[in-house]
Amino acid sequence: MKKLLFVLFVFCVSCESDSLTELVPKDQWTFVACEGKFGASNGSIYMINANGLVKKVENVGDVVQSLEVYKNKLFVIVNNSHKIMAYDITVDGLSLPGIEISTENSSPREMKILNDKLYFTNWNTSDIQILNLITYKIDNSIKVNGKPESIEIDGQNLWVGIQMNDDYSDANKLLKISTASDSILETHEIGKGPTSITVQNNDVYIANTYYDSNYNAFYGTSRLNKIDLEVDINYYGSGVVCGGSVMNYQSEILRSFEGGAAKLGKDLEIMAQTKIGSYEPSQVYAVEIIGELVYFGLTNYTDLNQVKIVDFNNNELASYDVGLFPGDFAFWQSN
């Protein structure tokens, strides 16, 4: 099947604004992971270029969880299908059908790539597995206690958040893992329910989302200093924040907040006056910064599934209809 390569051309919707085309050249793609309905196979990948052209690859599998671009390839974790897809990227989009790698019922979640190795977290097997991108074989796994979710790389070490314990109660652990030895170097207690990680200089920032016995959501942010190992936690309570994204932009940290993204202060307080984007909080499914733009994935869990693109002057530049539950983004630019 690897020899059967063709490029899918599907014209879907057009951009509602032409202003985005002035910012980026034609040889770039933004990829959107659209999870689809759990228990179905209708997860999809949407592709948006600088001219507002949208293409899609449908029926990728059951819950398209996360995306990562590495060199000229797009890697896609499909959670409930327990697989990773690898596609070649060209200026025309994705070459199909791609390569499928089974994760053997591991329930893969999030990933990062370094030096031709793809590190991905898994709930069912409670580990971080390592996919060799030369052989497409899983070379090793790092066992952990609990269910790992968020993952980041600071250049040489992995930072992994344990979102839940084995009994599905909220966990509060952050692991430092060596990519040289594939071993856990440090374990830190942080805020409950780490959902997103970003690294800035000597600090690791973590977005927290956790639940009470009635499944009411509570939110916070944690920060670990890698030098003195001091941990700061700021819990915001319930209903204050919506979403679990923490992002790095020009030496400042932003967190998803009330239908947008706002900067964090020195004490991890949310600076509401800096908020970018103003959408219905319950509809914000994902937030990510790519270059000079903020991407919002919106859904009402039925017929509204959109990507909104906003600049740092808080101007909405573009809006696209996409697949069900847009939950992750990745960006590619030709060499």
Coordinates of C-alpha atoms in Angstrom, one line a residue:
M1 CA 0.0 0.0 0.0
K2 CA 3.0 2.3 0.5
K3 CA 3.4 2.5 -3.3
L4 CA -0.2 3.7 -3.8
L5 CA 0.2 7.5 -3.3
F6 CA -2.2 10.1 -4.6
V7 CA -3.2 13.5 -3.5
L8 CA -6.8 14.2 -2.3
F9 CA -8.4 17.4 -3.7
V10 CA -11.6 18.2 -1.9
F11 CA -12.9 21.8 -2.1
C12 CA -15.1 22.5 0.9
V13 CA -15.7 26.0 2.2
S14 CA -14.0 29.3 1.6
C15 CA -12.6 31.7 4.0
E16 CA -14.9 34.5 5.2
S17 CA -12.0 37.0 5.1
D18 CA -9.2 37.5 2.5
S19 CA -6.9 39.3 5.0
L20 CA -5.2 36.1 6.0
T21 CA -3.8 35.5 2.5
E22 CA -1.7 38.7 3.0
L23 CA 0.1 37.2 5.9
V24 CA 1.5 33.8 4.6
P25 CA 2.7 32.5 1.2
K26 CA 0.9 29.7 -0.7
D27 CA 3.3 26.9 0.3
Q28 CA 2.0 26.6 3.8
W29 CA -0.7 24.4 5.4
T30 CA -2.4 24.5 8.7
F31 CA -3.8 21.1 9.7
V32 CA -6.8 20.6 12.0
A33 CA -7.5 17.4 13.9
C34 CA -11.3 16.9 14.0
E35 CA -12.0 14.1 16.5
G36 CA -15.3 12.9 15.1
K37 CA -17.8 11.0 17.2
F38 CA -16.5 8.6 19.8
G39 CA -17.2 5.0 18.7
A40 CA -17.4 5.9 15.1
S41 CA -14.8 6.1 12.3
N42 CA -15.6 9.7 11.2
G43 CA -12.6 11.5 12.6
S44 CA -11.0 13.7 9.9
I45 CA -8.1 16.0 9.1
Y46 CA -8.8 19.4 7.6
M47 CA -6.2 21.4 5.7
I48 CA -6.2 25.2 5.3
N49 CA -3.8 27.0 3.0
A50 CA -3.0 30.7 2.7
N51 CA -5.6 31.3 0.0
G52 CA -8.5 30.1 2.2
L53 CA -8.7 26.8 0.4
V54 CA -9.9 24.0 2.6
K55 CA -9.3 20.3 1.9
K56 CA -10.1 17.3 4.0
V57 CA -9.3 13.7 4.6
E58 CA -12.4 11.9 6.0
N59 CA -12.9 8.7 7.9
V60 CA -9.4 8.6 9.3
G61 CA -10.6 6.6 12.3
D62 CA -12.1 6.8 15.8
V63 CA -11.1 10.0 17.6
V64 CA -8.4 11.9 15.7
Q65 CA -6.6 13.0 18.9
S66 CA -3.5 15.0 18.0
L67 CA -1.2 16.2 15.2
E68 CA 2.5 16.8 14.8
V69 CA 4.5 18.0 11.8
Y70 CA 8.1 16.8 11.5
K71 CA 10.2 17.5 8.4
N72 CA 7.7 17.0 5.5
K73 CA 5.4 14.6 7.2
L74 CA 2.3 14.8 9.3
F75 CA 1.8 12.4 12.1
V76 CA -1.7 11.8 13.4
I77 CA -2.7 10.0 16.6
V78 CA -6.1 8.2 16.3
N79 CA -6.9 7.5 19.9
N80 CA -9.8 4.9 19.9
S81 CA -8.5 3.2 16.8
H82 CA -5.2 2.8 18.6
K83 CA -3.0 3.8 15.7
I84 CA -0.6 6.5 14.4
M85 CA -0.9 7.7 10.7
A86 CA 2.0 9.1 8.8
Y87 CA 1.4 11.2 5.7
D88 CA 3.8 12.9 3.3
I89 CA 3.1 16.7 3.0
T90 CA 3.4 18.5 -0.4
V91 CA 2.4 22.0 -1.5
D92 CA -0.8 20.4 -2.7
G93 CA -1.7 18.8 0.6
L94 CA -1.4 15.2 1.9
S95 CA -0.3 12.2 -0.1
L96 CA -2.6 9.3 0.5
P97 CA -3.2 6.7 1.8
G98 CA -0.4 7.2 4.2
I99 CA 1.3 4.7 6.5
E100 CA -0.6 3.1 9.5
I101 CA 1.2 2.1 12.6
S102 CA -0.7 0.1 15.2
T103 CA -0.2 0.9 18.9
E104 CA -1.7 -2.4 20.0
N105 CA -4.7 -1.1 22.0
S106 CA -2.6 1.4 24.0
S107 CA -5.1 4.3 23.8
P108 CA -2.5 6.9 22.5
R109 CA -3.1 10.5 23.4
E110 CA -0.4 13.3 22.7
M111 CA 3.0 13.3 21.1
K112 CA 6.3 15.2 20.6
I113 CA 9.1 14.4 18.2
L114 CA 12.9 14.8 18.6
N115 CA 15.7 13.3 16.5
D116 CA 13.6 10.9 14.5
K117 CA 11.8 9.6 17.5
L118 CA 8.1 10.1 18.2
Y119 CA 7.3 10.0 21.9
F120 CA 3.6 9.5 22.7
T121 CA 1.5 9.1 25.8
N122 CA -0.9 6.2 26.4
W123 CA -3.7 5.6 28.8
N124 CA -4.4 1.9 28.5
T125 CA -0.7 0.9 28.8
S126 CA 0.2 3.7 31.3
D127 CA 3.4 4.6 29.5
I128 CA 5.2 6.8 27.0
Q129 CA 6.1 4.8 23.9
I130 CA 8.9 5.6 21.5
L131 CA 8.3 5.2 17.7
N132 CA 11.4 5.1 15.6
L133 CA 10.6 7.3 12.5
I134 CA 13.2 5.5 10.4
T135 CA 11.8 2.0 10.8
Y136 CA 8.3 2.9 12.0
K137 CA 8.7 0.4 14.8
I138 CA 8.1 1.1 18.5
D139 CA 11.6 0.8 20.1
N140 CA 10.9 1.3 23.7
S141 CA 8.4 2.3 26.4
I142 CA 8.7 4.2 29.7
K143 CA 6.2 2.9 32.3
V144 CA 4.5 5.4 34.6
N145 CA 2.0 5.3 37.4
G146 CA -1.3 6.7 36.2
K147 CA -2.6 7.9 32.8
P148 CA -0.2 10.3 31.0
E149 CA -1.6 13.0 28.7
S150 CA 0.2 16.2 28.0
I151 CA 3.8 16.1 26.8
E152 CA 6.5 18.7 25.9
I153 CA 10.2 18.7 25.0
D154 CA 12.6 21.3 26.3
G155 CA 15.4 20.3 23.8
Q156 CA 16.7 17.3 25.6
N157 CA 14.1 16.2 28.2
L158 CA 10.5 15.3 28.1
W159 CA 7.9 16.8 30.5
V160 CA 4.9 14.6 30.9
G161 CA 1.7 15.4 32.9
I162 CA -0.1 12.5 34.6
Q163 CA -3.7 13.6 34.1
M164 CA -5.5 10.8 36.1
N165 CA -4.6 8.0 38.5
D166 CA -5.2 4.4 37.5
D167 CA -8.6 4.6 39.2
Y168 CA -9.5 7.7 37.1
S169 CA -9.3 10.1 40.0
D170 CA -7.5 13.4 39.3
A171 CA -3.7 13.1 39.4
N172 CA -1.2 15.9 40.1
K173 CA 2.2 14.6 38.9
L174 CA 4.7 16.1 36.4
L175 CA 7.5 13.9 35.2
K176 CA 10.9 14.9 33.8
I177 CA 12.1 12.1 31.5
S178 CA 15.5 11.8 29.8
T179 CA 15.5 11.3 26.1
A180 CA 19.1 10.0 26.4
S181 CA 18.3 7.2 28.8
D182 CA 14.5 6.8 28.4
S183 CA 14.2 7.0 32.2
I184 CA 12.3 9.2 34.7
L185 CA 14.6 11.7 36.3
E186 CA 12.2 13.7 38.5
T187 CA 8.6 13.5 39.7
H188 CA 6.9 16.7 40.9
E189 CA 3.6 17.4 42.6
I190 CA 1.7 20.1 40.7
G191 CA -1.9 21.2 40.3
K192 CA -4.6 18.6 39.7
G193 CA -5.4 17.4 36.2
P194 CA -2.5 18.6 34.0
T195 CA -3.9 19.1 30.5
S196 CA -1.3 21.2 28.6
I197 CA 2.4 22.0 29.0
T198 CA 4.7 24.7 27.7
V199 CA 8.3 25.6 28.6
Q200 CA 9.8 29.0 28.8
N201 CA 13.4 29.4 29.7
N202 CA 13.8 27.7 33.2
D203 CA 10.1 27.4 33.9
V204 CA 7.5 24.7 33.0
Y205 CA 3.9 25.9 32.8
I206 CA 1.0 23.6 33.2
A207 CA -2.7 24.1 32.6
N208 CA -4.9 22.2 35.1
T209 CA -8.4 21.0 34.8
Y210 CA -10.0 18.8 37.4
Y211 CA -13.5 17.7 38.6
D212 CA -15.4 17.2 41.8
S213 CA -17.7 14.2 42.6
N214 CA -20.5 15.8 40.5
Y215 CA -18.3 16.3 37.5
N216 CA -18.1 20.1 37.9
A217 CA -14.9 21.4 36.3
F218 CA -12.3 23.5 38.1
Y219 CA -9.3 25.2 36.6
G220 CA -5.8 26.4 37.5
T221 CA -2.3 26.9 36.4
S222 CA 1.0 25.5 37.8
R223 CA 4.6 26.5 37.3
L224 CA 7.7 24.5 38.0
N225 CA 11.1 26.2 38.1
K226 CA 13.6 23.7 36.7
I227 CA 16.5 25.2 38.7
D228 CA 15.3 25.5 42.2
L229 CA 12.4 23.0 41.7
E230 CA 9.9 25.4 43.3
V231 CA 6.3 24.8 42.3
D232 CA 3.6 27.6 42.2
I233 CA -0.1 26.7 41.8
N234 CA -3.0 29.1 41.3
Y235 CA -6.5 27.6 41.3
Y236 CA -9.1 29.8 39.8
G237 CA -12.2 27.9 40.9
S238 CA -15.1 26.7 38.8
G239 CA -16.5 28.5 35.8
V240 CA -13.7 31.1 35.6
V241 CA -11.7 29.5 32.8
C242 CA -12.9 27.3 30.0
G243 CA -10.5 25.0 28.4
G244 CA -7.1 23.6 29.3
S245 CA -4.5 25.3 27.0
V246 CA -1.3 27.1 28.1
M247 CA 0.8 28.7 25.4
N248 CA 4.0 30.6 24.8
Y249 CA 4.2 33.8 22.8
Q250 CA 7.2 36.1 22.6
S251 CA 8.4 35.3 26.2
E252 CA 4.9 35.6 27.6
I253 CA 2.6 32.8 28.7
L254 CA -1.1 32.8 27.7
R255 CA -3.9 30.6 29.0
S256 CA -7.3 29.8 27.6
F257 CA -9.8 32.0 29.4
E258 CA -13.5 32.8 29.1
G259 CA -13.8 32.1 25.3
G260 CA -10.4 33.5 24.5
A261 CA -6.7 33.4 25.6
A262 CA -5.2 35.8 28.1
K263 CA -1.7 36.5 29.5
L264 CA -0.7 35.2 32.9
G265 CA 0.9 37.5 35.5
K266 CA 3.8 36.8 37.7
D267 CA 1.7 35.0 40.3
L268 CA -0.1 33.0 37.6
E269 CA -3.1 35.3 37.8
I270 CA -5.1 35.8 34.6
M271 CA -4.8 39.3 33.1
A272 CA -8.3 39.5 31.7
Q273 CA -7.7 42.8 29.9
T274 CA -5.2 41.1 27.6
K275 CA -7.7 38.5 26.3
I276 CA -7.6 37.6 22.6
G277 CA -10.8 36.2 21.1
S278 CA -14.3 36.5 22.5
Y279 CA -16.3 33.4 21.8
E280 CA -18.9 31.5 23.8
P281 CA -16.8 29.8 26.5
S282 CA -18.7 26.5 26.3
Q283 CA -18.0 26.2 22.6
V284 CA -14.2 26.7 22.8
Y285 CA -12.8 23.2 22.3
A286 CA -9.1 24.1 21.6
V287 CA -6.8 27.1 21.5
E288 CA -3.3 27.2 20.0
I289 CA -0.9 29.9 18.9
I290 CA 0.8 29.4 15.5
G291 CA 3.2 32.1 14.6
E292 CA 1.5 35.5 15.0
L293 CA -2.0 34.1 15.0
V294 CA -4.3 32.4 17.6
Y295 CA -6.4 29.5 16.4
F296 CA -9.7 28.6 18.1
G297 CA -11.5 25.3 17.6
L298 CA -15.2 25.8 18.3
T299 CA -18.0 23.3 18.6
N300 CA -21.5 23.1 20.0
Y301 CA -21.2 19.3 19.9
T302 CA -23.7 19.1 17.0
D303 CA -23.8 21.4 13.9
L304 CA -21.3 24.1 14.8
N305 CA -17.7 23.1 14.2
Q306 CA -15.5 25.9 13.1
V307 CA -11.9 27.2 13.2
K308 CA -11.5 31.0 14.0
I309 CA -8.2 32.7 13.3
V310 CA -7.5 35.9 15.3
D311 CA -4.4 38.2 15.4
F312 CA -2.9 39.8 18.4
N313 CA -4.8 43.0 17.7
N314 CA -7.9 40.9 18.4
N315 CA -9.1 41.0 14.8
E316 CA -10.8 37.9 13.5
L317 CA -9.1 37.3 10.2
A318 CA -10.8 34.1 9.0
S319 CA -13.5 31.5 9.8
Y320 CA -13.8 28.0 8.4
D321 CA -16.3 25.2 8.8
V322 CA -14.5 22.0 9.6
G323 CA -15.2 18.5 11.0
L324 CA -16.7 17.4 14.3
F325 CA -14.8 18.5 17.4
P326 CA -11.7 20.5 16.1
G327 CA -9.2 19.7 18.9
D328 CA -5.6 20.2 17.7
F329 CA -3.6 22.1 15.1
A330 CA -0.3 21.7 13.3
F331 CA 1.6 23.9 10.8
W332 CA 3.8 23.1 7.8
Q333 CA 5.9 25.3 5.6
S334 CA 7.8 24.1 2.6
N335 CA 11.6 24.3 2.7

